Short mmCIF file of C-alpha atoms in Angstrom, two decimals:
data_model
loop_
_atom_site.label_atom_id
_atom_site.label_comp_id
_atom_site.label_asym_id
_atom_site.label_seq_id
_atom_site.Cartn_x
_atom_site.Cartn_y
_atom_site.Cartn_z
CA MET P 1 -0.15 0.19 0.85
CA PRO P 2 1.22 2.98 -0.86
CA ASP P 3 2.10 6.07 1.37
CA LYS P 4 -0.58 8.43 2.33
CA HIS P 5 0.08 12.56 1.75
CA PRO P 6 -1.64 14.58 4.74
CA ILE P 7 -3.50 17.19 3.27
CA SER P 8 -5.69 19.81 4.71
CA VAL P 9 -9.04 21.69 3.00
CA ILE P 10 -9.87 24.97 4.74
CA VAL P 11 -13.03 26.32 3.04
CA LEU P 12 -14.18 29.74 4.52
CA SER P 13 -18.71 30.21 3.68
CA TYR P 14 -20.58 33.50 4.28
CA ASP P 15 -24.22 32.28 4.34
CA ARG P 16 -24.19 30.44 0.58
CA PRO P 17 -25.68 27.11 1.87
CA ARG P 18 -26.16 25.40 -0.87
CA ALA P 19 -22.70 26.99 -2.94
CA LEU P 20 -21.39 25.25 -0.13
CA ARG P 21 -23.02 21.98 -0.42
CA THR P 22 -21.96 21.84 -3.73
CA LEU P 23 -18.53 22.26 -2.87
CA LEU P 24 -18.39 19.36 -0.27
CA GLN P 25 -20.35 17.41 -2.41
CA GLY P 26 -17.25 18.39 -5.20
CA LEU P 27 -14.77 17.55 -2.49
CA GLN P 28 -16.28 13.85 -1.93
CA GLY P 29 -15.73 13.41 -5.17
CA GLN P 30 -12.64 13.46 -5.70
CA ARG P 31 -10.05 11.30 -5.89
CA PHE P 32 -7.99 10.63 -2.84
CA ASP P 33 -5.42 8.26 -4.43
CA ASP P 34 -2.82 8.91 -1.72
CA LEU P 35 -4.05 11.49 -0.44
CA GLU P 36 -5.55 11.93 3.19
CA MET P 37 -7.64 14.18 3.57
CA GLU P 38 -8.27 16.87 6.21
CA LEU P 39 -11.69 19.01 6.38
CA ILE P 40 -11.46 22.64 8.18
CA VAL P 41 -15.26 24.36 8.19
CA CYS P 42 -14.99 28.15 9.26
CA ASN P 43 -18.46 29.13 8.58
CA ASN P 44 -18.50 33.70 8.66
CA ALA P 45 -21.84 33.87 9.16
CA ALA P 46 -22.51 35.40 12.20
CA ASP P 47 -26.71 34.45 11.71
CA VAL P 48 -25.40 30.60 10.23
CA HIS P 49 -25.26 27.85 11.85
CA LEU P 50 -23.27 25.31 10.46
CA SER P 51 -22.80 21.15 12.41
CA ASP P 52 -22.78 17.82 10.91
CA SER P 53 -26.57 17.27 12.28
CA ARG P 54 -27.70 14.59 10.34
CA TRP P 55 -30.76 16.29 10.18
CA ASN P 56 -29.62 18.52 7.81
CA ARG P 57 -28.97 18.84 3.78
CA THR P 58 -25.63 20.67 4.92
CA GLY P 59 -25.24 18.84 8.12
CA ARG P 60 -25.11 14.95 5.90
CA LEU P 61 -22.12 16.31 3.84
CA LEU P 62 -19.97 17.21 6.81
CA ARG P 63 -20.80 14.05 8.51
CA GLY P 64 -19.00 12.19 5.37
CA PHE P 65 -15.98 12.82 5.75
CA ARG P 66 -13.87 11.52 8.39
CA ASP P 67 -11.69 14.55 9.89
CA VAL P 68 -13.45 17.75 9.81
CA LYS P 69 -13.49 20.45 11.97
CA ILE P 70 -16.05 23.10 11.73
CA LEU P 71 -15.99 26.50 13.13
CA ASN P 72 -18.25 28.80 13.64
CA SER P 73 -18.15 32.18 13.93
CA SER P 74 -19.96 35.69 15.42
CA HIS P 75 -18.21 38.17 13.20
CA ASN P 76 -17.35 37.81 9.25
CA TRP P 77 -13.97 37.51 8.76
CA LEU P 78 -13.42 38.13 5.58
CA CYS P 79 -11.08 36.19 3.76
CA ARG P 80 -8.42 37.76 6.71
CA VAL P 81 -8.64 34.19 8.48
CA ARG P 82 -7.10 32.49 5.82
CA TYR P 83 -3.50 32.48 7.02
CA PRO P 84 -4.44 32.22 10.35
CA LEU P 85 -6.91 28.91 10.02
CA THR P 86 -3.98 26.85 9.46
CA SER P 87 -2.82 26.67 13.23
CA LEU P 88 -6.04 24.12 13.30
CA ALA P 89 -4.59 22.32 10.35
CA ASN P 90 -2.85 18.90 11.04
CA ASN P 91 -0.57 18.66 8.00
CA ASP P 92 1.91 21.28 6.13
CA THR P 93 0.10 20.75 2.47
CA VAL P 94 -2.98 23.42 3.00
CA VAL P 95 -5.10 24.10 0.26
CA PHE P 96 -8.08 27.21 0.34
CA LEU P 97 -11.05 27.46 -0.71
CA ASP P 98 -13.95 29.11 -0.44
CA ASP P 99 -17.64 28.46 -0.54
CA ASP P 100 -18.00 29.13 -3.74
CA VAL P 101 -16.41 27.55 -5.43
CA VAL P 102 -16.82 24.34 -7.76
CA LEU P 103 -14.43 21.37 -7.86
CA LYS P 104 -15.64 19.90 -11.63
CA ASP P 105 -11.90 18.54 -12.14
CA PRO P 106 -11.96 14.89 -9.34
CA GLY P 107 -8.64 15.33 -9.08
CA PHE P 108 -8.11 18.71 -8.40
CA LEU P 109 -7.04 17.56 -4.96
CA GLN P 110 -4.13 15.62 -6.16
CA TYR P 111 -3.76 18.20 -9.48
CA MET P 112 -2.96 20.77 -6.67
CA TYR P 113 -0.84 18.59 -4.49
CA ALA P 114 1.54 17.25 -6.91
CA THR P 115 1.70 21.15 -8.05
CA PHE P 116 2.77 22.30 -4.81
CA GLN P 117 5.95 19.90 -4.24
CA THR P 118 7.10 20.84 -7.51
CA VAL P 119 7.29 24.28 -5.93
CA ARG P 120 9.85 23.08 -2.94
CA PRO P 121 10.97 25.01 -0.66
CA VAL P 122 8.06 27.60 -1.43
CA ASP P 123 5.09 27.18 1.95
CA ILE P 124 2.20 29.18 0.26
CA LEU P 125 1.38 28.29 -3.20
CA ALA P 126 -2.06 30.32 -3.92
CA CYS P 127 -4.72 30.09 -6.58
CA TRP P 128 -5.78 33.67 -5.93
CA THR P 129 -3.08 36.01 -6.05
CA SER P 130 0.92 35.84 -6.54
CA LEU P 131 2.66 35.56 -2.76
CA TRP P 132 6.27 36.44 -1.88
CA THR P 133 8.19 33.74 -0.62
CA GLU P 134 11.61 35.94 -0.69
CA TRP P 135 12.47 39.73 0.58
CA ASN P 136 15.55 41.06 1.20
CA ASP P 137 17.39 45.07 0.42
CA ASP P 138 17.84 43.30 -2.68
CA HIS P 139 15.58 40.87 -3.89
CA LEU P 140 11.35 39.75 -4.38
CA LYS P 141 10.74 36.14 -5.51
CA LYS P 142 6.53 35.54 -5.79
CA VAL P 143 5.36 32.68 -6.36
CA ARG P 144 2.01 32.37 -8.48
CA MET P 145 -0.07 30.23 -9.50
CA ASN P 146 -4.24 30.76 -11.54
CA PHE P 147 -6.54 28.33 -13.03
CA ALA P 148 -5.98 29.93 -16.41
CA SER P 149 -2.54 29.76 -16.02
CA PRO P 150 -2.13 26.47 -14.24
CA ASP P 151 1.67 25.97 -13.76
CA PRO P 152 3.51 27.53 -10.92
CA GLY P 153 5.38 30.52 -12.16
CA GLU P 154 7.74 32.25 -10.09
CA LEU P 155 7.56 36.51 -10.88
#
């Protein structure tokens, strides 16, 4: 049996229950081959309470994940909460998704994990923006990857 590679998926959600369910269904449809996934869902809508209750559709989907953490916030932290949430992750490899992302490719997480391995020792691979990876008096190095150009590139 091949070694399992752990990955944490952090999902931000804000009052879009239907979109969140679509994303959760997409995550359940992923081919995990050699990946073992931890799911962390952060609900930023104070008037919504997420749980893994079997009495609602979203809860039943959340129950389908072996390792899931659900956080309900009383404040909308927007996307600023992404990086602090990594302190809750048990794994070194973290993928950030928003609840309005639709995963159509069942190999998405495998692809993201494999791509991340190619840019080591860079610690962060982002699909939304470029991130600096080195910064000193003479040099600023950034890495960018997005859905339009899926190969990571140094800027």
